[in-house]
Amino acid sequence: MTSHNMTWISYPSKNPAFTSPEEIEDIIASQNIISRLMHCYIAFFVPTGLIAGICILIVFIKNYVQHKVIENLDLLLLHFTISNIVMIFLSFTVITRPDYLTATHLTCNVLSFFFNFSYFNSQYVFILTLLMLLLKRFPPQAALCKATQRPILCVGIVLTYTFCLSLTEAVLVGTDNYHLETDCQLDPLFAWPEYEIIKFTFGFGIPLLLQILCFTVLLAKAAPAEAPALGEHIRASPAGYVIGVTMFTCRLFYNLMLLFRTSLKLQKSSGTTKNELVMNIAEIVLFCESCASLVFILCFHKPCKDEILKVIHNCRRKTTANNHLEIPETNAPHESGSQ
């Protein structure tokens, strides 16, 4: 693979050649937009996502302690939850926006590695989750049956696969100038064009084909007579399908912006401030998807939903009991008789 010299690239908002009033106004307007979006994300999405993620972990751990066993689907969703929580913590790098995090090339590459690991991991664990839901409606073949009975092995394979992908992406960020400081994004601007191409192919293109295959089988294949109806099947496990739509929408936008940035790199162009703004918006939308996915698991996955309803019911019962405390009766004083 040919090495690329990416020292020429810079963010349009950091380009000192922009001196006209119109260009300066565009930079100020873009920075105002991204700053407001960042504040909304940090204020609303991050707390909601982290609270939902912590509640999911508590529910799964509590169920395991009580029953000494964890369902295969719950194990996959637990793994998916941890990946998204890590993604939310990594998203704190956007706090500096409209400016960028200042770090060395090496530090930026390390952050990018962990970001890509969580990104790929959540994507492929979700594919396993869809497969698990699919096999609840259709009787599995012998090989698939053995695989689904060993979800820890499946998770281990996914972890190994995503580690290799993340390591490949770390190499494609570039191996020069590790000691120099730079403006850092989790998808570094100075990465080689192959970085975005590999990420789009293995982080969106292939998973999308697998998701389409799962949904095609679900909708088109005739289910066995003893299997539940399609509507009943979806209502029984709505979390996976709601998350699938959310992930597709958010990651489609994000990956299209990555490809557009790659086309600019191949043209030896840094783009405009509007291009930079849209890429920043796409990054925040991706982080919002991680928060939303955790909320959907908490609200739609049956064990989590039942536990939340149980807590709400107990709180209401205690509140009602407190409101209906009997007021102790006091005897009215009697008039003193004649002595």
Short mmCIF file of N, CA, C and O in Angstrom, two decimals, residues 83 89 104 137 169 190 206 332-333:
data_model
loop_
_atom_site.label_atom_id
_atom_site.label_comp_id
_atom_site.label_asym_id
_atom_site.label_seq_id
_atom_site.Cartn_x
_atom_site.Cartn_y
_atom_site.Cartn_z
N SER A 83 -20.52 -1.46 24.58
CA SER A 83 -19.90 -0.79 23.43
C SER A 83 -20.42 0.62 23.27
O SER A 83 -19.65 1.56 23.01
N PHE A 89 -18.61 7.82 26.16
CA PHE A 89 -17.47 8.42 26.85
C PHE A 89 -16.46 9.00 25.87
O PHE A 89 -15.90 10.08 26.10
N THR A 104 -1.32 14.94 20.24
CA THR A 104 -0.30 14.47 19.30
C THR A 104 -0.94 13.48 18.32
O THR A 104 -2.02 12.94 18.58
N ARG A 137 -37.93 -17.16 15.17
CA ARG A 137 -39.11 -17.36 14.31
C ARG A 137 -38.93 -18.54 13.37
O ARG A 137 -39.91 -19.20 13.01
N GLU A 169 -7.31 0.11 10.68
CA GLU A 169 -7.64 1.53 10.59
C GLU A 169 -6.56 2.39 11.25
O GLU A 169 -6.23 3.47 10.77
N PHE A 190 -6.35 13.82 9.01
CA PHE A 190 -5.10 13.55 8.31
C PHE A 190 -4.93 12.07 7.95
O PHE A 190 -3.87 11.64 7.47
N ILE A 206 -20.92 -3.85 4.37
CA ILE A 206 -21.13 -5.28 4.64
C ILE A 206 -22.20 -5.49 5.72
O ILE A 206 -23.10 -6.33 5.54
N ALA A 332 -61.52 13.88 72.70
CA ALA A 332 -61.86 15.25 73.09
C ALA A 332 -61.88 15.35 74.59
O ALA A 332 -62.33 14.47 75.31
N PRO A 333 -61.41 16.45 75.12
CA PRO A 333 -61.38 16.63 76.58
C PRO A 333 -62.81 16.71 77.15
O PRO A 333 -63.68 17.34 76.58
#
